[in-house]
PDB file of N, CA, C and O in Angstrom:
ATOM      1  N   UNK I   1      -3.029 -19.235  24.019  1.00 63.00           N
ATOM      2  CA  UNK I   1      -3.873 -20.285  24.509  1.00 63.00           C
ATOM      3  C   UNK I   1      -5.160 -19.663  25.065  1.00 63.00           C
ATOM      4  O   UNK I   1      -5.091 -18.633  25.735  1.00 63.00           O
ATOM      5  N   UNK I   2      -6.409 -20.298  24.790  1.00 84.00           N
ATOM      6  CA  UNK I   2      -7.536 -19.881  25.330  1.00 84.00           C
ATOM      7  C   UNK I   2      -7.880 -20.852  26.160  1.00 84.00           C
ATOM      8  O   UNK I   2      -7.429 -21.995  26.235  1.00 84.00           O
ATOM      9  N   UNK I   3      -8.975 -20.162  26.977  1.00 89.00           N
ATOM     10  CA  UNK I   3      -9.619 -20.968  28.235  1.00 89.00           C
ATOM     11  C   UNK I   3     -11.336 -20.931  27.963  1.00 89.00           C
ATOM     12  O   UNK I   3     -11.913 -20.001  27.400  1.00 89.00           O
ATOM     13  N   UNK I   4     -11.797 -21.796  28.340  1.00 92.00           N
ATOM     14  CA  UNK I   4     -12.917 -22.499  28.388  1.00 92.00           C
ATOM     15  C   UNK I   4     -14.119 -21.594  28.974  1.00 92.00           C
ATOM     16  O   UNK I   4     -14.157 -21.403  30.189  1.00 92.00           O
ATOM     17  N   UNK I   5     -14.925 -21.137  28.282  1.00 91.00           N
ATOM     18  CA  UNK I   5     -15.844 -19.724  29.148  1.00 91.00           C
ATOM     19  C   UNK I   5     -16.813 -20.435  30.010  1.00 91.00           C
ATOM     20  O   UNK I   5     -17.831 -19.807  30.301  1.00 91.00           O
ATOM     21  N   UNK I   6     -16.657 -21.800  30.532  1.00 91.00           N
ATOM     22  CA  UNK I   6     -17.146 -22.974  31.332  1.00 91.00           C
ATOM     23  C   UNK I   6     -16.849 -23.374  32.332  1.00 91.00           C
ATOM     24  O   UNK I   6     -17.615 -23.642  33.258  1.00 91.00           O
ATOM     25  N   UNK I   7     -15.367 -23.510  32.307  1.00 91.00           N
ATOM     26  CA  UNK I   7     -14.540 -24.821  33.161  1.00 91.00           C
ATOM     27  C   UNK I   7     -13.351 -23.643  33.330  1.00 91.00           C
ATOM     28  O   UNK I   7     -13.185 -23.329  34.508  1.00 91.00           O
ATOM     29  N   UNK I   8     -12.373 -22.832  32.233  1.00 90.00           N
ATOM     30  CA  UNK I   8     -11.254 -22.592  32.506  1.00 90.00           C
ATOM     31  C   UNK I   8     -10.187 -23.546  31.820  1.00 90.00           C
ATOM     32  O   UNK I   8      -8.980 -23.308  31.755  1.00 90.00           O
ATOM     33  N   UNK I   9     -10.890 -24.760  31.277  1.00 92.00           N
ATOM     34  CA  UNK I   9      -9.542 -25.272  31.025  1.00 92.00           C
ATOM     35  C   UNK I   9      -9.375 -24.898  29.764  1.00 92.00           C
ATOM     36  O   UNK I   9      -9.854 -23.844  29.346  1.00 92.00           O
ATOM     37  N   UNK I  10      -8.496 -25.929  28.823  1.00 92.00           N
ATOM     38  CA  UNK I  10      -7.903 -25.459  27.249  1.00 92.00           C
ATOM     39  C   UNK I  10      -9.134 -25.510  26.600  1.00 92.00           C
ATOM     40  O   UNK I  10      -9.953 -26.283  27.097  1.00 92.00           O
ATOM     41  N   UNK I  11      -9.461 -24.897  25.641  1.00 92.00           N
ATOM     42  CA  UNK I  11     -10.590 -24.558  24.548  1.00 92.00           C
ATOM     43  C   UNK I  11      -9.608 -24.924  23.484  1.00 92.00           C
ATOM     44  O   UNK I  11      -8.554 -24.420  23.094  1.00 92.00           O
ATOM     45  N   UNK I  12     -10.566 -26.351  23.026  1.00 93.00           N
ATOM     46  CA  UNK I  12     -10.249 -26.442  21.467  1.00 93.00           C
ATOM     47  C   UNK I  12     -11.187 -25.999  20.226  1.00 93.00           C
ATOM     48  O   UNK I  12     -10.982 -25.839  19.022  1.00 93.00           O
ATOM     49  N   UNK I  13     -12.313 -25.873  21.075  1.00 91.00           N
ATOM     50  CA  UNK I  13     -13.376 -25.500  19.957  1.00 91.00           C
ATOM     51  C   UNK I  13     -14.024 -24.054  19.998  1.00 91.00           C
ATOM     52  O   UNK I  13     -13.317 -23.187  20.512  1.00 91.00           O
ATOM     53  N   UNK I  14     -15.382 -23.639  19.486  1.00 90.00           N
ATOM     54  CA  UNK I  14     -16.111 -23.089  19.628  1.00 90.00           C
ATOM     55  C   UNK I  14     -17.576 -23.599  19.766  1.00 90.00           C
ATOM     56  O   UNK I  14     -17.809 -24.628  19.131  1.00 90.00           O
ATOM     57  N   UNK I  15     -18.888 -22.921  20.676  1.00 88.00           N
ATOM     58  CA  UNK I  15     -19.913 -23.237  20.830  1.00 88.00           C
ATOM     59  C   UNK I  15     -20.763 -22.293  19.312  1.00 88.00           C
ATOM     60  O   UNK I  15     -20.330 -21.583  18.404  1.00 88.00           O
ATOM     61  N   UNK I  16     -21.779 -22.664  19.616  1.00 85.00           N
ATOM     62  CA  UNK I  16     -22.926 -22.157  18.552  1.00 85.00           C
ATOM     63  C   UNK I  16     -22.643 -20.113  18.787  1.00 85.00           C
ATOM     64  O   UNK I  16     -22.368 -19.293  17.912  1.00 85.00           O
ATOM     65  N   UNK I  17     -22.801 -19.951  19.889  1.00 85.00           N
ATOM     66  CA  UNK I  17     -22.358 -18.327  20.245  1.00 85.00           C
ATOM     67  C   UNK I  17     -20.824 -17.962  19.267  1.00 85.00           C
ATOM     68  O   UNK I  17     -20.741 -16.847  18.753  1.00 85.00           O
ATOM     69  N   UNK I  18     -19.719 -18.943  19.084  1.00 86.00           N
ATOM     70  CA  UNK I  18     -18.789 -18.731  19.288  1.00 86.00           C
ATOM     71  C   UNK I  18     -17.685 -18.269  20.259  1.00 86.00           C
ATOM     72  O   UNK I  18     -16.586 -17.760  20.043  1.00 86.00           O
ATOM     73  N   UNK I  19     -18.500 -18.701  21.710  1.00 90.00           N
ATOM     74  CA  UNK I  19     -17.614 -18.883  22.447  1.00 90.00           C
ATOM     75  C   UNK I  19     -16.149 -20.192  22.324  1.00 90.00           C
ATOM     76  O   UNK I  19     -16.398 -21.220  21.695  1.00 90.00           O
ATOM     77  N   UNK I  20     -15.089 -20.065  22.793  1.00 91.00           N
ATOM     78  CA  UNK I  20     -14.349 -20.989  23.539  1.00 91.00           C
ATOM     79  C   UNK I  20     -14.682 -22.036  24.190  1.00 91.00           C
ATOM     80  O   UNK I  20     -15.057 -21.801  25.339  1.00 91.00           O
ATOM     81  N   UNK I  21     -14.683 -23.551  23.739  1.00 92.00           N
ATOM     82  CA  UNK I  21     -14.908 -24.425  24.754  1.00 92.00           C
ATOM     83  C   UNK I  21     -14.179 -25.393  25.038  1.00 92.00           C
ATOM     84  O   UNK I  21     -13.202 -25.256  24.301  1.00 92.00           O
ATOM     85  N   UNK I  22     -14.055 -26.190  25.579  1.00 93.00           N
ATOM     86  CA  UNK I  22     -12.730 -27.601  25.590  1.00 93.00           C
ATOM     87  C   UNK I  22     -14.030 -28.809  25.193  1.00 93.00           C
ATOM     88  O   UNK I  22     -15.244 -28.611  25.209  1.00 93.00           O
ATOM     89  N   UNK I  23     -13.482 -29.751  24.937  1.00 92.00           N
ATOM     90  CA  UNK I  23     -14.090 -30.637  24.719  1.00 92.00           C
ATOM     91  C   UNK I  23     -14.853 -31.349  25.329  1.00 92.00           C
ATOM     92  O   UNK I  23     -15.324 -32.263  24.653  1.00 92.00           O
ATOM     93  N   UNK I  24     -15.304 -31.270  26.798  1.00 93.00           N
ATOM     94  CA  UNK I  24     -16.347 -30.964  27.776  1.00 93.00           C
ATOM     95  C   UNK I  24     -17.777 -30.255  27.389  1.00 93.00           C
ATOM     96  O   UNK I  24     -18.921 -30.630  27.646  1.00 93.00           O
ATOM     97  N   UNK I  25     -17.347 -29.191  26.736  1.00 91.00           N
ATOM     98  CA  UNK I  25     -18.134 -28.453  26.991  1.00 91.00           C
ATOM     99  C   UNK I  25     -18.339 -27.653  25.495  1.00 91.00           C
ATOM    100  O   UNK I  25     -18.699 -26.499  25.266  1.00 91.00           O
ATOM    101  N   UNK I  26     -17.982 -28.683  24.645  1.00 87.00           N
ATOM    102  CA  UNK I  26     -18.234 -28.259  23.048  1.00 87.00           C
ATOM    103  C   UNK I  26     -19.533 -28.171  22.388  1.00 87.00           C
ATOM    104  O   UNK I  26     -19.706 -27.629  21.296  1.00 87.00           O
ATOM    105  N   UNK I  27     -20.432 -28.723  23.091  1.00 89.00           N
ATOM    106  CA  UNK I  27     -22.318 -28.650  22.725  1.00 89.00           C
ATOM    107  C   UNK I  27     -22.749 -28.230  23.709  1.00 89.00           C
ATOM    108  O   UNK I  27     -23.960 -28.445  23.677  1.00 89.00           O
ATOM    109  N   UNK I  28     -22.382 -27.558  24.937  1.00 89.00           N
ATOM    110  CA  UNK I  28     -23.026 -27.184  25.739  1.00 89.00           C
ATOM    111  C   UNK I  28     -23.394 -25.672  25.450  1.00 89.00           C
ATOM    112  O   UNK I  28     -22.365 -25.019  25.274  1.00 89.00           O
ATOM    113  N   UNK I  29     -24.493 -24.954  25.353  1.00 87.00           N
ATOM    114  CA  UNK I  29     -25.215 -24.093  24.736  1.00 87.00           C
ATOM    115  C   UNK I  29     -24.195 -22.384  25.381  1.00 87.00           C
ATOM    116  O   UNK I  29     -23.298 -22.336  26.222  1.00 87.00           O
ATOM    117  N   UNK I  30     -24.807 -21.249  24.586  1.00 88.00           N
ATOM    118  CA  UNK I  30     -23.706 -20.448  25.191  1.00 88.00           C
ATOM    119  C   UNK I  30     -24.081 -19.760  26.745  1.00 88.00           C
ATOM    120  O   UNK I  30     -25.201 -19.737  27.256  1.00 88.00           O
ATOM    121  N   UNK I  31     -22.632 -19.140  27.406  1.00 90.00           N
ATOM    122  CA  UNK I  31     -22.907 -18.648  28.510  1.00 90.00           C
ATOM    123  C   UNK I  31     -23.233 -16.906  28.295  1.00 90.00           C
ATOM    124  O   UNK I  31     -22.926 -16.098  27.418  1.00 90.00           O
ATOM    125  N   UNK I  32     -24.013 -16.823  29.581  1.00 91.00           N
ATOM    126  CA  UNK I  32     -24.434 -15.291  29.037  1.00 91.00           C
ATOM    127  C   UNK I  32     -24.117 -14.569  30.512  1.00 91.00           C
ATOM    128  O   UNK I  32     -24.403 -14.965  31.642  1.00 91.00           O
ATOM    129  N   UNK I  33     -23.488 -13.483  30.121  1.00 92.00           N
ATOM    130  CA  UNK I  33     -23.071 -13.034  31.447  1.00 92.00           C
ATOM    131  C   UNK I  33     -23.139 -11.563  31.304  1.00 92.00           C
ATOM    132  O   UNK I  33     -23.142 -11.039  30.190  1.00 92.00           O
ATOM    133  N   UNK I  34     -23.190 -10.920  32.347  1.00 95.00           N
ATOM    134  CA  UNK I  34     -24.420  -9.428  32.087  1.00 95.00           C
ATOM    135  C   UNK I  34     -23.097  -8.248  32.646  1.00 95.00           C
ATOM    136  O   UNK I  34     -22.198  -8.504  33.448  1.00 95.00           O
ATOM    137  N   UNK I  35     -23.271  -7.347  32.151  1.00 96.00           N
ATOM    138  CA  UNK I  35     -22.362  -6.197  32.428  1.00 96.00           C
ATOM    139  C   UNK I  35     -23.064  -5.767  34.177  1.00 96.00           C
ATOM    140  O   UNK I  35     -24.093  -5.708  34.850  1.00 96.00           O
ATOM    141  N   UNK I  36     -21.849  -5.596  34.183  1.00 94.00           N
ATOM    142  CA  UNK I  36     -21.491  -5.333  36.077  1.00 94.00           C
ATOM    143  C   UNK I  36     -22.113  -3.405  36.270  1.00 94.00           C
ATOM    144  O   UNK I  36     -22.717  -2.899  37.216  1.00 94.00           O
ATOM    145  N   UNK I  37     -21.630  -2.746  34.922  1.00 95.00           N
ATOM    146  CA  UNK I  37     -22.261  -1.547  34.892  1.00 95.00           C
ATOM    147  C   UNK I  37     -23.455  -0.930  34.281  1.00 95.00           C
ATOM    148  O   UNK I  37     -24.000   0.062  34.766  1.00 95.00           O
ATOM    149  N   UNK I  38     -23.822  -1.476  33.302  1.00 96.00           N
ATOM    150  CA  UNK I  38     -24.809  -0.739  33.023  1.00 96.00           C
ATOM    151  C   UNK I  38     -26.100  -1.992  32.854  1.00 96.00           C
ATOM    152  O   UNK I  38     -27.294  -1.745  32.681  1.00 96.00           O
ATOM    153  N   UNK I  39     -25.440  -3.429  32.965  1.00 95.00           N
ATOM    154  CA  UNK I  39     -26.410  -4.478  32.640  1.00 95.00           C
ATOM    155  C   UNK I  39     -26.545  -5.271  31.195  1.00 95.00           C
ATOM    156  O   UNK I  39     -26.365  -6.483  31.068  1.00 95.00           O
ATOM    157  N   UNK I  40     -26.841  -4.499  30.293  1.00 95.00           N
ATOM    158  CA  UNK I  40     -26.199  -5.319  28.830  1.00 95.00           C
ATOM    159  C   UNK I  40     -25.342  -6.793  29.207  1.00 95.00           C
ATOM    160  O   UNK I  40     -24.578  -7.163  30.098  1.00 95.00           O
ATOM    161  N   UNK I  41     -25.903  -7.334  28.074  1.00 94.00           N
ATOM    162  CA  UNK I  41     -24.805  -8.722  28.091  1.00 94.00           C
ATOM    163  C   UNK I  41     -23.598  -8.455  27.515  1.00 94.00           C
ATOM    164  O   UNK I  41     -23.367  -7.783  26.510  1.00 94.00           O
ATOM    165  N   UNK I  42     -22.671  -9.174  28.403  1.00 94.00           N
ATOM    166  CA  UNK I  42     -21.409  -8.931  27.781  1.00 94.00           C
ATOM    167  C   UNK I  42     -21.152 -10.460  26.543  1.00 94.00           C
ATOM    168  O   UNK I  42     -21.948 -11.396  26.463  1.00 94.00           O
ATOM    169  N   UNK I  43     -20.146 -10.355  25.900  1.00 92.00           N
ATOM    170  CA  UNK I  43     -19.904 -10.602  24.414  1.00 92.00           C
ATOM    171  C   UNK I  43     -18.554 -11.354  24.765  1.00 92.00           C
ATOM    172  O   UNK I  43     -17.836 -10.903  25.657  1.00 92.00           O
ATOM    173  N   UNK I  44     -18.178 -12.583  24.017  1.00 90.00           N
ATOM    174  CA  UNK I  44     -16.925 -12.847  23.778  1.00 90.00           C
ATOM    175  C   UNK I  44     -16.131 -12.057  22.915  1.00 90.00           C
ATOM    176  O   UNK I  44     -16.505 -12.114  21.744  1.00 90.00           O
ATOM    177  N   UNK I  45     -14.987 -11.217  23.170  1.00 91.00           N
ATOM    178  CA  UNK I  45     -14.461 -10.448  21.866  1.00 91.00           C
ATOM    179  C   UNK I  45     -13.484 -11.034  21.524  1.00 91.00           C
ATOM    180  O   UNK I  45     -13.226 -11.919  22.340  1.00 91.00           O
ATOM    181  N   UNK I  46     -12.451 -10.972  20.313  1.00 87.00           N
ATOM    182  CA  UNK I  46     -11.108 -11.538  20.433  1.00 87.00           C
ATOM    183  C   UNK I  46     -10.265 -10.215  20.416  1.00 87.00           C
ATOM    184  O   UNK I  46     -10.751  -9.337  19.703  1.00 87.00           O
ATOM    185  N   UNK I  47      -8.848  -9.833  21.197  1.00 89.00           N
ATOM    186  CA  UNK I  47      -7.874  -8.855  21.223  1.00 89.00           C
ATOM    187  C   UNK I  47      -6.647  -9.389  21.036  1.00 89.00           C
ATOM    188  O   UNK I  47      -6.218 -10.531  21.195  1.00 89.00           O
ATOM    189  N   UNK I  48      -6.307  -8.697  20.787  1.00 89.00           N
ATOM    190  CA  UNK I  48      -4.177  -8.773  21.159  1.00 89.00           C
ATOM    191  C   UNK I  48      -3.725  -9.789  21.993  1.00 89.00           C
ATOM    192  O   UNK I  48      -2.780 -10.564  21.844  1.00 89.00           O
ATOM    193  N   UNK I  49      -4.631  -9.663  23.001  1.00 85.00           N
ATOM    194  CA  UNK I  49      -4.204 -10.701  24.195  1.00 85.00           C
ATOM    195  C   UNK I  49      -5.163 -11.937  24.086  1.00 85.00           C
ATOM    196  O   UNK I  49      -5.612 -12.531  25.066  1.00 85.00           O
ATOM    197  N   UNK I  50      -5.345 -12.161  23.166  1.00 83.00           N
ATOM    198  CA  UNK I  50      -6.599 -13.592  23.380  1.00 83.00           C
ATOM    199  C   UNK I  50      -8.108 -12.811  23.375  1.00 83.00           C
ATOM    200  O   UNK I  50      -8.356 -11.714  22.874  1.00 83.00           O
ATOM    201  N   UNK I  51      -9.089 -13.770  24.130  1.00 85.00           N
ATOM    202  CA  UNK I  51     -10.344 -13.408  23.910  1.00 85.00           C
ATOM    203  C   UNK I  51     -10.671 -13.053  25.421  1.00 85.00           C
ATOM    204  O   UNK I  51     -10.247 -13.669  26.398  1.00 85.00           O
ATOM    205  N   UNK I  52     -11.464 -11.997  25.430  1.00 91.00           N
ATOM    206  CA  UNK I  52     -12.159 -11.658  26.562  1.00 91.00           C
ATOM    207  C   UNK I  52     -13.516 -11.554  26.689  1.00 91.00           C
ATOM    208  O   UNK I  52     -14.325 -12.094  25.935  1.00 91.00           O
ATOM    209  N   UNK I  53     -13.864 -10.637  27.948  1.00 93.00           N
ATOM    210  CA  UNK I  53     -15.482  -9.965  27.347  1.00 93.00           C
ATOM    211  C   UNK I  53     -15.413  -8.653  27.860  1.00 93.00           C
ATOM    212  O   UNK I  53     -14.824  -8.013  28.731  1.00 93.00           O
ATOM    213  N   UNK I  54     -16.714  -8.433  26.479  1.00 95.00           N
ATOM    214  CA  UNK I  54     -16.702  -6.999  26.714  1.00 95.00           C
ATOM    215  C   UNK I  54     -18.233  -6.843  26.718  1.00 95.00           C
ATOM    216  O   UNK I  54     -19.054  -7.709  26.412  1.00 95.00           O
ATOM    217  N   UNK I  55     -18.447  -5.688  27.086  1.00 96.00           N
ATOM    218  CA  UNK I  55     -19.776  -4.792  26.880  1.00 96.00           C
ATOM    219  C   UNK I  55     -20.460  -4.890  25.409  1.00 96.00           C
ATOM    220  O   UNK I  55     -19.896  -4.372  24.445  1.00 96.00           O
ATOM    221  N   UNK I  56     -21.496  -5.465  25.296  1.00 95.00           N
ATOM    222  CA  UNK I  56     -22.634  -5.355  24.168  1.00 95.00           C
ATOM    223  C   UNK I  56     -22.839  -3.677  23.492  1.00 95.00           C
ATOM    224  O   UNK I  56     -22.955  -3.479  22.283  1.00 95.00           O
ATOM    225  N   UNK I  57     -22.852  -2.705  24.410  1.00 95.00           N
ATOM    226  CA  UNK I  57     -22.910  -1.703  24.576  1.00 95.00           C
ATOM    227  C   UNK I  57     -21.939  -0.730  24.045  1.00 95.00           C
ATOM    228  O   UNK I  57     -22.335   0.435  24.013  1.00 95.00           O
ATOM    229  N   UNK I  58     -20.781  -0.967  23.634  1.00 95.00           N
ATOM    230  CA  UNK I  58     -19.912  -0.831  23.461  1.00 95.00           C
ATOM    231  C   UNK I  58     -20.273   0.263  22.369  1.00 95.00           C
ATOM    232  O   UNK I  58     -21.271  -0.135  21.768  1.00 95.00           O
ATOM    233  N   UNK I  59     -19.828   1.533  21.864  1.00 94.00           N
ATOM    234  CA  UNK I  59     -18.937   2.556  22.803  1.00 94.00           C
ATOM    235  C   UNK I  59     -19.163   3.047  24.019  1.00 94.00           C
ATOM    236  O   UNK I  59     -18.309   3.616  24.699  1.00 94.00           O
ATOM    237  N   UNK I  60     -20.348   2.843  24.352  1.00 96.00           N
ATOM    238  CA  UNK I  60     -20.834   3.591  25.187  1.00 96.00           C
ATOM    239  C   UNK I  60     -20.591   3.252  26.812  1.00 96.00           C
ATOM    240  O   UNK I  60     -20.609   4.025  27.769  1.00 96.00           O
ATOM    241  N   UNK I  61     -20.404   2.097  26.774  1.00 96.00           N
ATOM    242  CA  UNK I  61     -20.056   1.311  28.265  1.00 96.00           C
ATOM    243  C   UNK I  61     -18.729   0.488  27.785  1.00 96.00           C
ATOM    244  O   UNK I  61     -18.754  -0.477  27.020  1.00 96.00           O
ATOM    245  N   UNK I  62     -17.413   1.131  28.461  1.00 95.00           N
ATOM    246  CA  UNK I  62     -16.404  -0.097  27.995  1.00 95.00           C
ATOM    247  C   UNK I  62     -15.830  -0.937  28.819  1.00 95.00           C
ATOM    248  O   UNK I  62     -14.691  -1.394  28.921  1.00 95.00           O
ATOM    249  N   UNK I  63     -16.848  -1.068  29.408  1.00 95.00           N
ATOM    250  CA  UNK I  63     -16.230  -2.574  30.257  1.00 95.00           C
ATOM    251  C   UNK I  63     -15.896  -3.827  29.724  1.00 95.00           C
ATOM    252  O   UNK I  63     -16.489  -4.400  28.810  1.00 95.00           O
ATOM    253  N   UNK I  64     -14.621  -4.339  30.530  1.00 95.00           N
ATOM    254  CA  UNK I  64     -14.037  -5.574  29.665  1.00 95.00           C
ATOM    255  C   UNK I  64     -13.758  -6.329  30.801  1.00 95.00           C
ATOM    256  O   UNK I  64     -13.618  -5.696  31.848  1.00 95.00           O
ATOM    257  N   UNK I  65     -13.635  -7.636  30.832  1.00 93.00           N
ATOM    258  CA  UNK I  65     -13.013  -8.119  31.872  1.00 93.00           C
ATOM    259  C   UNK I  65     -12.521  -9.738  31.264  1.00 93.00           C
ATOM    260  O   UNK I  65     -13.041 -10.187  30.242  1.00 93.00           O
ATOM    261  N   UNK I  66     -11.426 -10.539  32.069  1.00 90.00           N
ATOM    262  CA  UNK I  66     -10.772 -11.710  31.595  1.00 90.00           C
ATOM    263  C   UNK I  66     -11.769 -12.724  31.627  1.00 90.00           C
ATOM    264  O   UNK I  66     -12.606 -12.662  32.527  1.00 90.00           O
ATOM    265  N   UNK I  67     -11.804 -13.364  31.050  1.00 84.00           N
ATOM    266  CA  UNK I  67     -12.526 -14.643  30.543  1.00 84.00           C
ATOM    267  C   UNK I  67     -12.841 -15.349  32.136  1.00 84.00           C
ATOM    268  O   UNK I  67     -13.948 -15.496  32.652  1.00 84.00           O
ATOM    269  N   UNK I  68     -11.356 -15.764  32.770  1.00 81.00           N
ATOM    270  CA  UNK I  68     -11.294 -15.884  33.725  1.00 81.00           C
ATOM    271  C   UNK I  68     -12.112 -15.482  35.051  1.00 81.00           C
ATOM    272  O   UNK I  68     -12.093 -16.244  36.018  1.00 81.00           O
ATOM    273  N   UNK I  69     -12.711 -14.479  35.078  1.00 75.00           N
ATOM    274  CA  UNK I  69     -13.526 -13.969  36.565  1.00 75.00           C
ATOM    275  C   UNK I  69     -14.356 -14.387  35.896  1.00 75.00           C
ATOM    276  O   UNK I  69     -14.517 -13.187  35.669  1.00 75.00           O
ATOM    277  N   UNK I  70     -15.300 -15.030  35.148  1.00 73.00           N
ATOM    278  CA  UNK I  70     -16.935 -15.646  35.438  1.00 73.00           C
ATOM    279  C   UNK I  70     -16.276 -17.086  34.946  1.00 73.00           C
ATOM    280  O   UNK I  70     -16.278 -17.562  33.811  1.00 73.00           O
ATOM    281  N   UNK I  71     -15.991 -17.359  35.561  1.00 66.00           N
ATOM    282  CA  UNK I  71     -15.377 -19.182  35.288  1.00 66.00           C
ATOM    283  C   UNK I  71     -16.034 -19.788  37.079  1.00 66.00           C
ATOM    284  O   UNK I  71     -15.881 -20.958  37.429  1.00 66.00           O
TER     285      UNK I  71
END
């Protein structure tokens, strides 16, 4: 199950970014949220465990964090 890179709640869709959205928040434009370390925007990725974000930057900065902390 995914969560909403908005609200948190269920994501049935995707935005124009291809983020996660629920039906709230299915045309609402994408969110942009900036790496904590080096600054780069971080990225919706999809993993093993669902979708997270990660570093734009990526190899070089691998910060990741749950969908969840910028909700």
């Amino acid at each position: 199950m995914t969560i909403c890179v908005h609200c948190g709640k269920t994501a049935i869709s995707k935005n124009s970014e291809g983020q996660p959205t629920c039906k709230n928040h299915k045309d609402k434009g994408a969110k942009h949220v900036s790496c904590p370390v080096c600054g780069s925007q971080m990225r919706i990725r999809s993993g093993r465990y669902g979708y997270f974000w990660g570093c734009s930057d990526y190899p070089e900065c691998q910060i990741t964090e749950q969908l969840k902390e910028h909700i």
